[in-house]
CSV table of C-alpha atoms and ligand atoms in Angstrom, one decimal:
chain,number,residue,atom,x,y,z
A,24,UNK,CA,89.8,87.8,88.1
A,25,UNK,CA,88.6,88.5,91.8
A,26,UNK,CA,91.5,88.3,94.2
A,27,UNK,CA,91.7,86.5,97.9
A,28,UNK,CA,91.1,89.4,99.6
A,29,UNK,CA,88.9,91.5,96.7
A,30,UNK,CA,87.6,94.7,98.9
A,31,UNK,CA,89.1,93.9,102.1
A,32,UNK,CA,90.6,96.3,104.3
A,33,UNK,CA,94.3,95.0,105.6
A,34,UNK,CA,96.4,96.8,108.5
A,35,UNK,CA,100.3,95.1,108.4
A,36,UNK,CA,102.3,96.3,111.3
A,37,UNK,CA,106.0,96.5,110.4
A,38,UNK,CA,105.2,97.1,106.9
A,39,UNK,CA,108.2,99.1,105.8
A,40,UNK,CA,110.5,95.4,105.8
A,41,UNK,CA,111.0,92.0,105.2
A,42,UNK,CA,107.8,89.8,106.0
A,43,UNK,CA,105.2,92.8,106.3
A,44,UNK,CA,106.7,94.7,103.6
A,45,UNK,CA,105.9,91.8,101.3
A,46,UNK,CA,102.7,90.8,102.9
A,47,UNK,CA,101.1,94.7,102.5
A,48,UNK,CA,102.0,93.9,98.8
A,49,UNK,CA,100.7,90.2,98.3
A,50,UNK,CA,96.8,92.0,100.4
A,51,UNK,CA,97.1,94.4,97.6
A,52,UNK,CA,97.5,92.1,95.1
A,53,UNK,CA,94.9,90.4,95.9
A,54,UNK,CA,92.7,93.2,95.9
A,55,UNK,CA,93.2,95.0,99.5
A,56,UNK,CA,93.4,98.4,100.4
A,57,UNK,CA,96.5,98.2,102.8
A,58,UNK,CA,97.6,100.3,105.9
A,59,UNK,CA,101.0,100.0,106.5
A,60,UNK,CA,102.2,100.8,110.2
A,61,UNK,CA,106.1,101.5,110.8
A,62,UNK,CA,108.5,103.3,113.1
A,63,UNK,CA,110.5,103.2,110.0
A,64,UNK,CA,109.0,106.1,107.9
A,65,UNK,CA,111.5,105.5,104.8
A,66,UNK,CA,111.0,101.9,104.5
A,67,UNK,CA,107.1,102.3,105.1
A,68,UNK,CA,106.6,104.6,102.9
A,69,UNK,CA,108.9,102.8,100.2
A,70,UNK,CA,106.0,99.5,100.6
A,71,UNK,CA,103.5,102.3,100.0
A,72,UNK,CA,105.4,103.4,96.9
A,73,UNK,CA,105.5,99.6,95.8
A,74,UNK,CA,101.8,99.1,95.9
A,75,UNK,CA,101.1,102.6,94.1
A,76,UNK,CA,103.2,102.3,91.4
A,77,UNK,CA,101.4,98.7,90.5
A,78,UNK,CA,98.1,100.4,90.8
A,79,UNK,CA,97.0,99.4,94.5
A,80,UNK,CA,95.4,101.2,97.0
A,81,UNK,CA,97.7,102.0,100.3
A,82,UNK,CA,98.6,104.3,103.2
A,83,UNK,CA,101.3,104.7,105.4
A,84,UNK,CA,100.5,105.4,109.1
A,85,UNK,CA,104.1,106.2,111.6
A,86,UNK,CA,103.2,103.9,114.6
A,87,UNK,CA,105.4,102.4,117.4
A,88,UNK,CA,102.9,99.1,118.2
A,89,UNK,CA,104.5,99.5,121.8
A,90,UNK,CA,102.6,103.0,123.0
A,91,UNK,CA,98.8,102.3,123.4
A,92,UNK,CA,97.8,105.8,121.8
A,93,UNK,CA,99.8,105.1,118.9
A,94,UNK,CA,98.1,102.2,118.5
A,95,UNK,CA,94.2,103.3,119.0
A,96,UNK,CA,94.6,106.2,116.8
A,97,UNK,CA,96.6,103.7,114.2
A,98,UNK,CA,93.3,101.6,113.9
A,99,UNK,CA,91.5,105.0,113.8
A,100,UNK,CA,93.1,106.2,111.3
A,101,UNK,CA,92.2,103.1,109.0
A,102,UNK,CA,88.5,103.4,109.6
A,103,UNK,CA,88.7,107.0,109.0
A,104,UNK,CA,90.6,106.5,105.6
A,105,UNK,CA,89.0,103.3,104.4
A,106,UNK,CA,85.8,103.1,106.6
A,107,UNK,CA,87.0,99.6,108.1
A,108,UNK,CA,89.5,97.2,109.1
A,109,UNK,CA,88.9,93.5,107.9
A,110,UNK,CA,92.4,92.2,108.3
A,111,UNK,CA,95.1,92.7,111.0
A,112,UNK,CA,98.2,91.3,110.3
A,113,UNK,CA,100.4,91.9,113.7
A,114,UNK,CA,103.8,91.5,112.8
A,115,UNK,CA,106.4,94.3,113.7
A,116,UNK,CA,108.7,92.9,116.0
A,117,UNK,CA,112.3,92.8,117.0
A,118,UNK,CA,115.1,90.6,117.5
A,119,UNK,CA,116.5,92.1,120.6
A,120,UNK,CA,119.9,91.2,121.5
A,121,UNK,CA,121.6,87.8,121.4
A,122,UNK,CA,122.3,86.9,125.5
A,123,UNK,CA,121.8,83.5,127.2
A,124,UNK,CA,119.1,84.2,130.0
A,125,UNK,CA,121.2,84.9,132.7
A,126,UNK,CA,122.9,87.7,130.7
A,127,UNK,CA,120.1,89.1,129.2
A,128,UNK,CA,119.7,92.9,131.0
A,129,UNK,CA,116.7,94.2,132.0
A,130,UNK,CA,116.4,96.9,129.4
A,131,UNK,CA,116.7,94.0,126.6
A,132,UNK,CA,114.1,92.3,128.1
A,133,UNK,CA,111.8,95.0,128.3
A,134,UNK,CA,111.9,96.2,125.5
A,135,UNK,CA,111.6,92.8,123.3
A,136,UNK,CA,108.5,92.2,125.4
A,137,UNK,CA,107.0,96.0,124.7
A,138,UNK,CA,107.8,95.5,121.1
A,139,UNK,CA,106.9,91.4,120.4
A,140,UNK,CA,104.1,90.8,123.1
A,141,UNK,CA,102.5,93.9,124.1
A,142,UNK,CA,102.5,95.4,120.8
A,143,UNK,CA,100.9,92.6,119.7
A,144,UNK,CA,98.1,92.2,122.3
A,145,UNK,CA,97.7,96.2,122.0
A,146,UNK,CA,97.2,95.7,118.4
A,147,UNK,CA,94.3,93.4,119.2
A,148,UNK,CA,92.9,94.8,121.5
A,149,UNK,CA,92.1,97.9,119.4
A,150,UNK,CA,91.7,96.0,116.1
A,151,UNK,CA,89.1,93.6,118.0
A,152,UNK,CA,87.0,96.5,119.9
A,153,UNK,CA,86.4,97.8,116.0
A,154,UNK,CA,85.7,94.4,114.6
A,155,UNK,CA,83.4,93.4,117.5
A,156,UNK,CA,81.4,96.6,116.3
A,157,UNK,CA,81.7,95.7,112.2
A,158,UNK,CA,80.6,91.8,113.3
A,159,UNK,CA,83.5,90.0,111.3
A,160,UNK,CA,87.7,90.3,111.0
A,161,UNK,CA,90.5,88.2,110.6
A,162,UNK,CA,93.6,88.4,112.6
A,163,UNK,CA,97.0,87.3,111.7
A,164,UNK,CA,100.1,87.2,114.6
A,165,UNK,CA,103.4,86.9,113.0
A,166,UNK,CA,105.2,84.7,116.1
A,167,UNK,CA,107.7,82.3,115.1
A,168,UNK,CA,108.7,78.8,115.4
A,169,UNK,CA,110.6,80.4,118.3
A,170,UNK,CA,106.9,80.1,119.9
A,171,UNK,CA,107.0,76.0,119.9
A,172,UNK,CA,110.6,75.8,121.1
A,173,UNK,CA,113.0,77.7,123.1
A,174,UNK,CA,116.0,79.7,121.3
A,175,UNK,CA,119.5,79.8,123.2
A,176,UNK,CA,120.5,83.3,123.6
A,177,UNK,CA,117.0,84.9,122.6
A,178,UNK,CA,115.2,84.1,126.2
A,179,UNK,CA,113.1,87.2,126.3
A,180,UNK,CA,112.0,86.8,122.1
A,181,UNK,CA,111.4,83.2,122.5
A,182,UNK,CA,109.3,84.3,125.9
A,183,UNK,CA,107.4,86.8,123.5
A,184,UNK,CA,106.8,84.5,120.8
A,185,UNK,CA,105.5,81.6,123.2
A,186,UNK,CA,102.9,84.6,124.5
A,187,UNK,CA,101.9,85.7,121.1
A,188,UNK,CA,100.8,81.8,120.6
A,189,UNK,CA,98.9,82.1,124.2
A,190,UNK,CA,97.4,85.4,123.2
A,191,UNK,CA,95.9,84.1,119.3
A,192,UNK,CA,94.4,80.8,121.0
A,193,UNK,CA,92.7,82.9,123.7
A,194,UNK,CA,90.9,85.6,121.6
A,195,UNK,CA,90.3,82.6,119.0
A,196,UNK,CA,87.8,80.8,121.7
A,197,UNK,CA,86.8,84.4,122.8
A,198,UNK,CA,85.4,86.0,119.4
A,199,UNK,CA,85.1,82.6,117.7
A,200,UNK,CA,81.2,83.5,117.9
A,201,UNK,CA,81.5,87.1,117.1
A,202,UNK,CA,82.7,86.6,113.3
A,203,UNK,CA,86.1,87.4,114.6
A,204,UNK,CA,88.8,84.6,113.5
A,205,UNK,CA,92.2,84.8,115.1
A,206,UNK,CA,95.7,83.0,113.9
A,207,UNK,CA,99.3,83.1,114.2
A,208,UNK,CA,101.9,82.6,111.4
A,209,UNK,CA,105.1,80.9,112.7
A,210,UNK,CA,107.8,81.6,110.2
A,211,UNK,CA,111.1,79.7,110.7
A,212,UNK,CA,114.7,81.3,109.5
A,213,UNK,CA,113.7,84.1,106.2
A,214,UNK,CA,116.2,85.7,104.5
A,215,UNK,CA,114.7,89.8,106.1
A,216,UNK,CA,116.7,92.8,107.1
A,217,UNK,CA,116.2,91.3,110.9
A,218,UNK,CA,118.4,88.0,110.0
A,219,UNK,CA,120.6,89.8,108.2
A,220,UNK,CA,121.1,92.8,110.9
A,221,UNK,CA,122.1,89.3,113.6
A,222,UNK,CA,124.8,88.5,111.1
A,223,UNK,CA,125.9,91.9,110.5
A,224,UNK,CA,126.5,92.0,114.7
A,225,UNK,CA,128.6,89.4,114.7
A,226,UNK,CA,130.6,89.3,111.4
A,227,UNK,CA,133.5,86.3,112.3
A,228,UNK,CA,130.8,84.3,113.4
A,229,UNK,CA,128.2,85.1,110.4
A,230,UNK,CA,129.0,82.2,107.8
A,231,UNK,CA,129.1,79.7,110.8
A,232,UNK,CA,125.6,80.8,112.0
A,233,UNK,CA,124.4,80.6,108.6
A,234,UNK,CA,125.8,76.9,107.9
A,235,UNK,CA,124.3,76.2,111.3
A,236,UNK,CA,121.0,77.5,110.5
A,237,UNK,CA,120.8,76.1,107.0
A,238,UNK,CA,122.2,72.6,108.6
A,239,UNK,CA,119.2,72.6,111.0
A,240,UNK,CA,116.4,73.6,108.6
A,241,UNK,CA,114.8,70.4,106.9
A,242,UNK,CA,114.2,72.4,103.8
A,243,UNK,CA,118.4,72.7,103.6
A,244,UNK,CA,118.1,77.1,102.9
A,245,UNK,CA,116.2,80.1,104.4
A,246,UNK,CA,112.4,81.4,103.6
A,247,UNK,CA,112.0,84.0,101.9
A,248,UNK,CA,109.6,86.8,102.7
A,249,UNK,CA,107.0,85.9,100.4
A,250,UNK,CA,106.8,82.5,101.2
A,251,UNK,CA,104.9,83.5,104.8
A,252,UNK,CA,103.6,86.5,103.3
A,253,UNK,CA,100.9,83.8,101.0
A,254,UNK,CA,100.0,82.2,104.5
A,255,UNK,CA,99.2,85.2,106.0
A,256,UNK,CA,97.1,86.7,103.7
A,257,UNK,CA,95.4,83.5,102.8
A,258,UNK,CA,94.3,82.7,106.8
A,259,UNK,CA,93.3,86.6,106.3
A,260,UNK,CA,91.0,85.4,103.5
A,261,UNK,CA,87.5,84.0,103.1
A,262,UNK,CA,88.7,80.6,102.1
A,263,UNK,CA,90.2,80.0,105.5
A,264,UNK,CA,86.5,80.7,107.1
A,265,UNK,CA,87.0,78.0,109.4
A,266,UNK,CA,90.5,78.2,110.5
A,267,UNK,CA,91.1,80.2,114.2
A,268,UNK,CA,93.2,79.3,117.2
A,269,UNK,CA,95.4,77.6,115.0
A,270,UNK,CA,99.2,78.3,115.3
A,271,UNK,CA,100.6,77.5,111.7
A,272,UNK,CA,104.4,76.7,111.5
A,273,UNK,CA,106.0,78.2,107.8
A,274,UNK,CA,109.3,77.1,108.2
A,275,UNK,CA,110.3,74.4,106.3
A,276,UNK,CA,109.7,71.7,108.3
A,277,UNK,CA,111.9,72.9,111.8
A,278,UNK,CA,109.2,72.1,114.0
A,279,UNK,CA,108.5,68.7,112.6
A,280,UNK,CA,111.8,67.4,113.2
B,12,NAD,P1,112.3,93.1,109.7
B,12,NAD,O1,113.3,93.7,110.6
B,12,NAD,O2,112.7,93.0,108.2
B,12,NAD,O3,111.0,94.0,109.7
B,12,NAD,C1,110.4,94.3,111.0
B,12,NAD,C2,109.7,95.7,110.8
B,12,NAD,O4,109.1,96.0,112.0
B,12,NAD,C3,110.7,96.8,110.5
B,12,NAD,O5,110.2,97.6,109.4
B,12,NAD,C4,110.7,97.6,111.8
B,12,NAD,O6,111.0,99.0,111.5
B,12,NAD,C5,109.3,97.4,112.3
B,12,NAD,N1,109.2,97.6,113.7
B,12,NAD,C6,110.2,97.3,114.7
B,12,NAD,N2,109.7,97.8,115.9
B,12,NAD,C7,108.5,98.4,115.7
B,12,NAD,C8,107.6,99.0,116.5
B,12,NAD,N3,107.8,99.2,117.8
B,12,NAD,N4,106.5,99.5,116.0
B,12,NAD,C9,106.2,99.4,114.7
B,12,NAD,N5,107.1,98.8,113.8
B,12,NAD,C10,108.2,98.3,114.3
B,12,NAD,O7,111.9,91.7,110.3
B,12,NAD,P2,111.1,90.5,109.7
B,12,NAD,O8,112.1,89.4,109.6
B,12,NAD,O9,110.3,90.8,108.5
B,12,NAD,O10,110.2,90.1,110.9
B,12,NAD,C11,108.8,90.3,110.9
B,12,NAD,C12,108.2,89.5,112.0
B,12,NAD,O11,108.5,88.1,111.7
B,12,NAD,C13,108.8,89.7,113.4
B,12,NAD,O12,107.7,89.7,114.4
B,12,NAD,C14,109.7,88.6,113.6
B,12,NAD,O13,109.9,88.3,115.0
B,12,NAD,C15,109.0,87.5,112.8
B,12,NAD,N6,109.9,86.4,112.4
B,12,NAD,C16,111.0,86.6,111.6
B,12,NAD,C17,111.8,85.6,111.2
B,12,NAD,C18,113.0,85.7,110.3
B,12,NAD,O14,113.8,84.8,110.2
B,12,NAD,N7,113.1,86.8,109.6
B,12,NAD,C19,111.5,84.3,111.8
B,12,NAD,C20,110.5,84.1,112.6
B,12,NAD,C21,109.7,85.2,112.9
């Protein structure tokens, strides 16, 4: 049986957790060869591990998505190894810590921005300059529903996320003639490392924020990695030929509400 993404080439930034670990898995699955990109060498590696041992193709590439030369020779790396790049999946990203704006310090705010926004438009911007050259790609942003609404304590994320959206609808219109298709994945609350790590930080207030979260979330409990991983890889695929621009919630129904 031929997969979604039979002899594609897939790059998933933040592969070594959560959402990119299980979408590097789902792209080889369905037939991918995957680059996995991670400041995390352990937990990259261990995705790497996952999609060897079940007979896939994969590599793992150290990369911070925040430094422009890490990112250029990441790409490089993936045409050198597998000859192209069809699918970038742009999805490391941080949490940052939990401040209303006024309290948020500069250094927070920097950082969330390097990390969620600039990493992401660095990504693109090297993954496009190859694609423009190969004539065809798909790119995936990982942004969140945090990109339609604002999030109380999380001012400099919920900036990010908002940009990531602006970013994906501007190279949409500008490569929408050069084969290129561009689209973001909005995941709401998933059960990753990240959401776990914000509960961890503040352990009196963890089952609260939980109930609260749940409480909020149409679908009554938290995604689960694989459940955005399937909408990633399918806008990544051949059967989504005419989707681009388009900002896709995941979330069980937040936004709607
Ligand atoms: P996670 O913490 O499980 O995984 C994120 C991965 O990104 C980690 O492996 C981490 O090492 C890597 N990473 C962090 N900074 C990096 C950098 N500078 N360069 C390269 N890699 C880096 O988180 P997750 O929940 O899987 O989140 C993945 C994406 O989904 C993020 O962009 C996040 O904002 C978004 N998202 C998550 C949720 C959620 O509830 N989990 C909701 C909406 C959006």
């Amino acid at each position: 049986m031929t997969g979604l993404v039979d002899g594609k080439v897939a790059l998933v930034t933040g592969g070594g957790s959560g959402i990119g670990r299980a979408s590097a898995i789902v792209f080889a699955r369905e037939g991918a060869k995957v680059v996995v990109a991670d400041v995390d060498v352990k937990g990259g590696s261990e995705t790497v591990h996952e999609i060897e041992t079940s007979g896939g193709e994969a590599l793992f590439v150290e990369a911070d998505v925040s430094r422009s030369e890490a990112v250029e020779s990441l790409v490089a790396r993936t045409v050198e190894r597998f000859g192209k790049l069809n699918c970038g999946v742009n999805n490391a990203g941080i949490q940052g810590e939990m401040n209303p704006t006024d309290e948020c310090s500069e250094e927070n705010w920097n950082r969330t921005i390097a990390v969620n926004l600039t990493g992401v438009w660095l990504c693109m911007k090297h993954e496009i300059a190859h694609m423009r050259a190969q004539g065809s790609g798909a790119i995936v942003n990982v942004a969140s529903n945090f990109g339609f609404v604002g999030s109380p304590g999380m001012p400099a994320y919920s900036a990010a996320k908002h940009g990531v959206l602006g970013l994906t609808k501007t190279a949409a219109l500008e490569y929408a003639q050069s084969g290129i298709r561009v689209n973001a994945v909005c995941p709401g609350p998933v059960q990753t490392p990240l959401v776990d790590n914000m509960l961890i930080a503040q352990p009196d207030l963890a089952g609260e924020i939980m109930d609260s979260i749940t409480r909020r979330l149409p679908a009554g409990r938290l995604g689960r990695p694989e459940e955005i991983a399937e909408a990633i890889v399918w806008l990544c695929s051949d059967q989504a030929s005419f989707a681009t621009g388009i900002a896709m919630p995941v979330d069980g129904g937040f936004v709607a509400q």
